[in-house]
């Protein structure tokens, strides 16, 4: 196939002609062009689209030619169609099927020989079982993710086996017994013929799990509330008995089971320091709130309740630590008696807005949630309540922000320009554009998951990192505004793409990687002001934030301040 460009007069669109020649060939040839592809992509979207389409199609053809997308049978491999499997070949990757005659089940599998060896392998061959509920995750369905699994398995050869609905009635012992003779034939040759081939599966590290509530939403799918005790937990929080196992309440979406949407510490009902009652609080009937409390272990045990003054999710700690970047503005607002508007896109169980409501008394919080089921779950099982300064909008988050942007006229933007934090005339003034659905925020937080994580992006949904939306955010925020994104991805290329877009839109960008060994979760902070604090100023700004936080658990405040040390300037 060849693409030709046909010149035309007085036309904004180029005309292309595709010539296809029939031939008897077992190979797929690249599509060629009679013109310079790079030259047509420089100045117009049509040319750029043509170049991208050709590059994508040619990559598919190359993959087909080298067999990377072909599914072989176990018999094919035994016949040597992909070489001698008794020999280890670094970087080899073969997709194939297992099972059939003489086997109880059939399996889809991938054979991977480790790409590099930085230290001696622990196993010459291993089997990694992927349950049906996790097969769609980027870590297991993409080639890049699979190589990460190989590296962490410490096996020279890893055979990744995907389970499906046909295996639902089988125990892991049944599956292992069925696979063992076939896997032995696929292992590389080793002097020790009795060498063990371990079976591995992703573990959640849970010691005990009780399902509290299940509900199916037309928007989110199946949602589960569960109480868990982990096999290993951090030191007991302040005020919690050291003799008892720590219990946590979790919110899980079945569409992304590998991701915990929300997590809260459960404490004895009497251990919770109550929120100040100087505000009008919407009443909720006791029958509706019954799920928020539970008996500990046995019916005779103490009554347990969700704690809103403890951050069980480390990324929540990271989000709040980023407030250091605008702590001078927050301090001035508090001093002037002004409210700071914070908008959170994505309610989840309501734990982040509840914590901010308690620890930053001068914050006016609006949460935007698309699914009304989430609000019900938060109310009934996580103790979420709305007050005069904590409201929930059941609305589309992108539309909510664009409504704010569209309501602002140039004169309003100029009139509402906020002075730098160092001045004292009106620094505490919060922008107040009255629009349908909300007002202009000082701080905007994106905390939503993606309905489809197969592309490598678990959080947020891809619509929230499109350049058009990011530009809407920048227009919606005042000069002192702070934009926060919780980014979860195992793909370095996906993270690089998001960071690149953020750098393009915002004047300054800071990043916080939660743990050195955890390169999956990063919190990004975009700032609109041309002037911003430098990394050397962060310790001083963190002291200001520490003074503003009214945390009832000192360890929680300390964890937030400790996290500020990980803030890095990326632009």
mmCIF file of C-alpha atoms in Angstrom, residues 457 460 465 470 485 487 489 491-506 508-513 522-526 568-571:
data_model
loop_
_atom_site.group_PDB
_atom_site.id
_atom_site.type_symbol
_atom_site.label_atom_id
_atom_site.label_comp_id
_atom_site.label_asym_id
_atom_site.label_seq_id
_atom_site.Cartn_x
_atom_site.Cartn_y
_atom_site.Cartn_z
ATOM 1 C CA UNK A 457 -3.852 5.227 34.005
ATOM 2 C CA UNK A 460 -7.513 10.111 37.531
ATOM 3 C CA UNK A 465 -5.695 15.348 32.387
ATOM 4 C CA UNK A 470 -6.313 21.695 32.445
ATOM 5 C CA UNK A 485 -3.990 15.811 41.072
ATOM 6 C CA UNK A 487 -1.848 10.434 39.804
ATOM 7 C CA UNK A 489 0.000 4.738 37.127
ATOM 8 C CA UNK A 491 3.484 3.177 33.288
ATOM 9 C CA UNK A 492 6.374 5.638 33.198
ATOM 10 C CA UNK A 493 5.323 6.822 29.742
ATOM 11 C CA UNK A 494 1.815 7.648 31.007
ATOM 12 C CA UNK A 495 3.223 9.565 33.984
ATOM 13 C CA UNK A 496 5.632 11.442 31.733
ATOM 14 C CA UNK A 497 2.727 12.406 29.459
ATOM 15 C CA UNK A 498 0.646 13.766 32.368
ATOM 16 C CA UNK A 499 3.591 15.702 33.806
ATOM 17 C CA UNK A 500 4.380 17.157 30.371
ATOM 18 C CA UNK A 501 0.810 18.435 29.982
ATOM 19 C CA UNK A 502 0.818 19.930 33.485
ATOM 20 C CA UNK A 503 4.113 21.719 32.791
ATOM 21 C CA UNK A 504 2.710 23.115 29.561
ATOM 22 C CA UNK A 505 -0.368 24.621 31.245
ATOM 23 C CA UNK A 506 0.775 25.724 34.713
ATOM 24 C CA UNK A 508 4.933 26.061 38.230
ATOM 25 C CA UNK A 509 4.679 22.348 38.977
ATOM 26 C CA UNK A 510 5.620 20.472 42.132
ATOM 27 C CA UNK A 511 5.552 16.712 42.615
ATOM 28 C CA UNK A 512 5.480 14.460 45.647
ATOM 29 C CA UNK A 513 6.305 10.758 45.365
ATOM 30 C CA UNK A 522 2.513 10.627 42.671
ATOM 31 C CA UNK A 523 0.689 13.775 43.796
ATOM 32 C CA UNK A 524 1.072 16.737 41.417
ATOM 33 C CA UNK A 525 0.600 20.398 42.363
ATOM 34 C CA UNK A 526 0.062 23.044 39.684
ATOM 35 C CA UNK A 568 10.120 18.689 44.655
ATOM 36 C CA UNK A 569 9.905 21.502 42.112
ATOM 37 C CA UNK A 570 9.481 20.059 38.594
ATOM 38 C CA UNK A 571 9.005 23.381 36.828
#
